[in-house]
Rosetta silent file (secondary structure, phi, psi, omega in degrees, C-alpha in Angstrom):
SEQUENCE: XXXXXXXXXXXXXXXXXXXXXXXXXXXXXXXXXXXXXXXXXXXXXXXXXXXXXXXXXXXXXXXXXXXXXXXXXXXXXXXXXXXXXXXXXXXXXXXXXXXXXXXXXXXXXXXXXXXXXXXXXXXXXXXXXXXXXXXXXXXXXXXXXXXXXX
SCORE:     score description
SCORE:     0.000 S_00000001
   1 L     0.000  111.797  157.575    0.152   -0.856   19.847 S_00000001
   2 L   -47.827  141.959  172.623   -2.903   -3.543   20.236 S_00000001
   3 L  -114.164  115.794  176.007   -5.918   -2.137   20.550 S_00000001
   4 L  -115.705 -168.306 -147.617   -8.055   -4.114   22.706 S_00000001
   5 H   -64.036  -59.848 -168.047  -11.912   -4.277   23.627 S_00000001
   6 H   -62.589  -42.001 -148.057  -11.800   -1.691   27.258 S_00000001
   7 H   -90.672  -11.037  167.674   -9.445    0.931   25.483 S_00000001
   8 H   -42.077  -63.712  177.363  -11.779    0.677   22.792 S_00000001
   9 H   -63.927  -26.832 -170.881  -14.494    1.419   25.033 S_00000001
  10 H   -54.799  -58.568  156.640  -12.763    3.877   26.663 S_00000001
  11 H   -31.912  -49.038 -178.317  -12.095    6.056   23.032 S_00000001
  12 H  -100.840   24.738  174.549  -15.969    6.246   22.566 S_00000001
  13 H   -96.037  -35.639 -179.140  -16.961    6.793   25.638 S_00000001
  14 H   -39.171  -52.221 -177.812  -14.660    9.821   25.246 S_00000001
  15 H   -67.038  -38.127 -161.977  -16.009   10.704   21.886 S_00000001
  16 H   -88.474  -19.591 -174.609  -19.347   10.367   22.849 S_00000001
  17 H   -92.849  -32.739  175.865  -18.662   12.899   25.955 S_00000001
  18 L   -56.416  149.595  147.427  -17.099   15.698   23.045 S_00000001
  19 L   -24.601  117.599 -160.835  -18.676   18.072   21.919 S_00000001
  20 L  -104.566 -166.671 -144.244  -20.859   17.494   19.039 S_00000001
  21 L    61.497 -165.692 -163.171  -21.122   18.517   15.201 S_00000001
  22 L  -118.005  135.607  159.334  -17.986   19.044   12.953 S_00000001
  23 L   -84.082 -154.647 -163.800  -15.407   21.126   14.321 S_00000001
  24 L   169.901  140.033  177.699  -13.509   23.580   12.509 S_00000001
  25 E  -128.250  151.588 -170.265  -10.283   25.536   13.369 S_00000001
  26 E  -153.970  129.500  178.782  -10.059   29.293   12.535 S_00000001
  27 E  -129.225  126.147 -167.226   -7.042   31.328   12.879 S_00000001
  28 L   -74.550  -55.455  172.202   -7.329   34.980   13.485 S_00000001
  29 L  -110.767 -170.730  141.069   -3.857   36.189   13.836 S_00000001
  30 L   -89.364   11.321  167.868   -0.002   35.658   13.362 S_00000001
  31 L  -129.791  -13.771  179.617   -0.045   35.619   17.138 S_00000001
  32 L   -58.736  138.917  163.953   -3.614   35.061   17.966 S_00000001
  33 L   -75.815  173.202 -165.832   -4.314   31.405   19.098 S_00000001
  34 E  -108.912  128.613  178.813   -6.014   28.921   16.557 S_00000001
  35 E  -103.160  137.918  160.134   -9.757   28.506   18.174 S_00000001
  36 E  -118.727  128.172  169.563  -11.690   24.636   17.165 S_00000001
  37 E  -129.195  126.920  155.198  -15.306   26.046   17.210 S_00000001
  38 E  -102.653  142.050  177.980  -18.661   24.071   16.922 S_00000001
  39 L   -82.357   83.361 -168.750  -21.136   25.013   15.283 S_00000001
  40 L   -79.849  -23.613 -178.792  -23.749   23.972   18.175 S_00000001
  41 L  -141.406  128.380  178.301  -26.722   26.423   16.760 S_00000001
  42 L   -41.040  133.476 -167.570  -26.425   27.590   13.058 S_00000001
  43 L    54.916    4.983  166.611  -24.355   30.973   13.071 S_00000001
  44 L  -112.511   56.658 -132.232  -23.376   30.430   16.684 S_00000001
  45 L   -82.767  144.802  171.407  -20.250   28.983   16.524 S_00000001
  46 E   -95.985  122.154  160.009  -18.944   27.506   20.010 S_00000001
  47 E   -92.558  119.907 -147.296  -15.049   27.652   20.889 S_00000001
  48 E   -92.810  -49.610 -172.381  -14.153   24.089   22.052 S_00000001
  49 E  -155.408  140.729  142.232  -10.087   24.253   22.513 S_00000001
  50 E  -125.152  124.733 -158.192   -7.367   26.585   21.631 S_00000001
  51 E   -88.518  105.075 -177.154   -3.864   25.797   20.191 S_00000001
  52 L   -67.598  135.964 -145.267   -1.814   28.813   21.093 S_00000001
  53 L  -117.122 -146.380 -156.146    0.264   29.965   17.808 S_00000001
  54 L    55.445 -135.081 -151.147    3.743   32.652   18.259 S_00000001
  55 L   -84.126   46.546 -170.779    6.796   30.812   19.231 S_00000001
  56 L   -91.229  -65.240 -179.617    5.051   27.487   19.529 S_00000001
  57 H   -51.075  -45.012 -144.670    6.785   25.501   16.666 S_00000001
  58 H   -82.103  -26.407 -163.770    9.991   26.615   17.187 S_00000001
  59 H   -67.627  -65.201 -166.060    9.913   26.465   21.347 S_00000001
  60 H   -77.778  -15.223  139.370    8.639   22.822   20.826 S_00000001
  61 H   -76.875   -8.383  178.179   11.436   21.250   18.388 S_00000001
  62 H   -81.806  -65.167 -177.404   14.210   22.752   20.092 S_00000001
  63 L   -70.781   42.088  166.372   12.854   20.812   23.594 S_00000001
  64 L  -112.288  -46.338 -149.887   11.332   17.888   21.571 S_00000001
  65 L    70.123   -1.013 -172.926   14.307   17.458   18.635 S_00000001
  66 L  -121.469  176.483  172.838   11.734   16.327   16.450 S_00000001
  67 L   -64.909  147.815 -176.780    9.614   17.813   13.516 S_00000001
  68 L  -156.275  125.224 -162.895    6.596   19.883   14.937 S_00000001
  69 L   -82.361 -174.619  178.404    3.992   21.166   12.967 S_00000001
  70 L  -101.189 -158.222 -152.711    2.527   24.393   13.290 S_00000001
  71 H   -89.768  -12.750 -157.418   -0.218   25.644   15.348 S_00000001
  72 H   -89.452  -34.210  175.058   -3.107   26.214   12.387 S_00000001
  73 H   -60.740  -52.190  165.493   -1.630   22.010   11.445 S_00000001
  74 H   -44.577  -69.272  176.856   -2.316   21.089   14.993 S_00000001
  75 H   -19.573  -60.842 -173.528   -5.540   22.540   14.941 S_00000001
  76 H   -74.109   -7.587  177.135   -6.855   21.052   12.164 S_00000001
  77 H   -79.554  -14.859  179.784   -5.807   17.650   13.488 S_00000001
  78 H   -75.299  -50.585  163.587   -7.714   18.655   16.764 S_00000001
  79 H     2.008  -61.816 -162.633  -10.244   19.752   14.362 S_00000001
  80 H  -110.882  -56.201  176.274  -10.539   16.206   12.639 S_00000001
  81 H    -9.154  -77.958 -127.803  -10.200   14.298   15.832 S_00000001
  82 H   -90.234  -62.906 -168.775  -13.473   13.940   16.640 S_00000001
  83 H   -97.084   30.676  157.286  -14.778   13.065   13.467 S_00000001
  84 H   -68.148  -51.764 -170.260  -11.363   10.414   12.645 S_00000001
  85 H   -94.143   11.739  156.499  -11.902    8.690   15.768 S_00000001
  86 H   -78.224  -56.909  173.392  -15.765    8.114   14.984 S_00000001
  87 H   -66.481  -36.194  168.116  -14.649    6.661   12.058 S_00000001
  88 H   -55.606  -55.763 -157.730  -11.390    4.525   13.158 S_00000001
  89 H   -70.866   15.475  175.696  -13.935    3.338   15.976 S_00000001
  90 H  -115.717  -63.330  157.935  -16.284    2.161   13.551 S_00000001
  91 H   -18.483  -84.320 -175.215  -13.933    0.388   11.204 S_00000001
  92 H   -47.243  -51.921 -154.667  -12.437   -1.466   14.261 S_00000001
  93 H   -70.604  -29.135 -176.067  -15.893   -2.465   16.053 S_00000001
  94 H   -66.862  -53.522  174.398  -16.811   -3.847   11.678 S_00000001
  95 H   -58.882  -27.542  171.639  -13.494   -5.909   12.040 S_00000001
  96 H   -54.095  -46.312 -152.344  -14.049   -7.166   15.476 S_00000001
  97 H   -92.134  -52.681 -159.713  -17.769   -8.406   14.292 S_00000001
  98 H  -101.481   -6.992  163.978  -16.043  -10.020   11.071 S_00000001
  99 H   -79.220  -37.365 -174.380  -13.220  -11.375   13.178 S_00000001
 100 H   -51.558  -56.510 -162.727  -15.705  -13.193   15.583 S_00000001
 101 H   -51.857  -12.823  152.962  -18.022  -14.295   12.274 S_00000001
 102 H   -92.301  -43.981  172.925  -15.122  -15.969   11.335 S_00000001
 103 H   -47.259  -54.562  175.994  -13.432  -17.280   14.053 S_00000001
 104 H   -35.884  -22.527  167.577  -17.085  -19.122   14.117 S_00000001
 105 H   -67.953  -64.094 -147.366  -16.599  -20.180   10.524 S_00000001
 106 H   -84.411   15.015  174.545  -13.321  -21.413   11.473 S_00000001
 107 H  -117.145  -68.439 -172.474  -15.076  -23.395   14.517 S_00000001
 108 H   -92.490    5.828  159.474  -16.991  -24.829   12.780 S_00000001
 109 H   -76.119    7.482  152.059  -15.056  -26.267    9.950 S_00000001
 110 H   -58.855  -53.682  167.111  -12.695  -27.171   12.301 S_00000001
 111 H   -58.236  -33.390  171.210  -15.714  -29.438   13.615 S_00000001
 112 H   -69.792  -60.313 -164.861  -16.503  -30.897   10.331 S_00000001
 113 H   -66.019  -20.801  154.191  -13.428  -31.713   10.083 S_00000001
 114 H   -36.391  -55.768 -176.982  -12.993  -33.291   13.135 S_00000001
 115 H   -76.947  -40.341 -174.462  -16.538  -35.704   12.039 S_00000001
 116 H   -70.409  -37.651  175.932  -14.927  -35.977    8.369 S_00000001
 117 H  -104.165    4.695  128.480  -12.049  -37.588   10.128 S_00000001
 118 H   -31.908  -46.326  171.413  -13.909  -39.761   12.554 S_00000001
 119 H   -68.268  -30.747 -174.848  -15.403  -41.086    9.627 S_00000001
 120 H   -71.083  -57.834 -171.998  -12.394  -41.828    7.535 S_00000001
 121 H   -44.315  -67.579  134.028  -10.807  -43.916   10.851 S_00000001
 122 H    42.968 -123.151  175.949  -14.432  -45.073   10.733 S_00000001
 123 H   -47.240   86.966   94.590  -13.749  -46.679    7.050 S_00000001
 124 H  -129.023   -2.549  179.294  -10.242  -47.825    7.297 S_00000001
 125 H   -99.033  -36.939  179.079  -11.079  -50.174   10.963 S_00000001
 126 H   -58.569  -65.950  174.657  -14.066  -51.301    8.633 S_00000001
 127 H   -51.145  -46.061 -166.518  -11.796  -52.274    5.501 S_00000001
 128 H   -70.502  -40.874  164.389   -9.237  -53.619    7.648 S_00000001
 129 H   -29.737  -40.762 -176.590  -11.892  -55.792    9.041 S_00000001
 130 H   -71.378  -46.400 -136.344  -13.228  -56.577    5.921 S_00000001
 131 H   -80.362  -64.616  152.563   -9.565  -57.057    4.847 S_00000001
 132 H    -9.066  -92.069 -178.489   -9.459  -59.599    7.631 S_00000001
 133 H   -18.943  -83.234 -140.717  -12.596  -61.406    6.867 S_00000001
 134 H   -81.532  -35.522 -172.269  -12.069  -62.194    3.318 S_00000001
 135 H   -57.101  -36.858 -173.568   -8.070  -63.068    4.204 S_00000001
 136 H   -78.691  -56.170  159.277   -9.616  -65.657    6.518 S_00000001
 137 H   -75.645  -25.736  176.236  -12.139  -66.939    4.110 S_00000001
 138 H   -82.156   -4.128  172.585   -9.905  -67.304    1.197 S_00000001
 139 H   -87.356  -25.751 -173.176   -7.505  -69.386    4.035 S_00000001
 140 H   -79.537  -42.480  169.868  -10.637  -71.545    4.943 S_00000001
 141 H   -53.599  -26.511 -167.611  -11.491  -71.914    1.023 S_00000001
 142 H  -101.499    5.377  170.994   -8.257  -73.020    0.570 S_00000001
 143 H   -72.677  -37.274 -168.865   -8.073  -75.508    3.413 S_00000001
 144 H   -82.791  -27.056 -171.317  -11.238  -76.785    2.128 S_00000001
 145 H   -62.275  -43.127 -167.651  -10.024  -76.815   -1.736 S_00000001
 146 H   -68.176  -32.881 -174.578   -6.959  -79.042   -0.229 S_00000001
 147 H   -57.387  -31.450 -152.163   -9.233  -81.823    1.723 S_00000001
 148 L   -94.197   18.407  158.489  -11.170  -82.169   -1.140 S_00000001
 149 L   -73.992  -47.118 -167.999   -8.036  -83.242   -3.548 S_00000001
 150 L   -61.352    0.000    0.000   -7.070  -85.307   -1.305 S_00000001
């Protein structure tokens, strides 16, 4: 999947609407759901989402077919979400910023080179000229060389 510039925006605008602080997942029971809690005031922990735990894994590879982790492994990726996708979205916005700073490199040496070869055609209509010239004057020297034998 490309990631372009809008879903980009879209991801932090998201991020920026979560909850804030580091999450955390805390699991209570073997049947109990796994709560992600922020810690919005020191020792006041806030519950954010819950991943309901029992018969979750097994319920969701038999209709899936695929590997499915369990609910305290979901958690902690809900967990980590918030502060993964701060960080992917920072990466990506440093590569965007060093892909432009390059494409711009790559504009302008593209431009030099463009003036580097202006110059060479430049120098090669000048030499053939020159080429010319002197082709012309050594036929006129030698025109002149023959009268005067003669």
């Amino acid at each position: 999947m490309t990631m372009n510039l809008e879903k980009m925006v879209e991801i932090q605008a998201r991020l920026l609407a979560a909850t804030d602080t580091p999450w955390e997942a805390v699991a209570f029971g073997a049947n109990d759901p796994v709560t992600i809690q922020a810690d919005l005031e020191p020792g006041h922990p806030v519950p954010v989402a819950r991943v309901l735990a029992g018969g979750y894994r097994a319920e969701a590879m038999a209709i899936t077919g695929r590997r499915v982790g369990t609910a305290e492994d979901d958690a902690r990726f809900i967990a980590h979400a918030r502060q993964d996708v701060a960080v992917l979205l920072a990466e990506w916005m440093a590569n965007q910023a060093l892909l432009k700073a390059n494409e711009k490199r790559l504009t302008t040496v593209r431009e030099d080179l463009e003036r580097v070869e202006e110059r060479r055609r430049g120098d090669l209509m000048l030499a053939l000229f020159c080429a010319i010239i002197f082709a012309g004057l050594t036929l006129i020297g030698g025109i002149c060389v023959g009268y005067a034998w003669t």
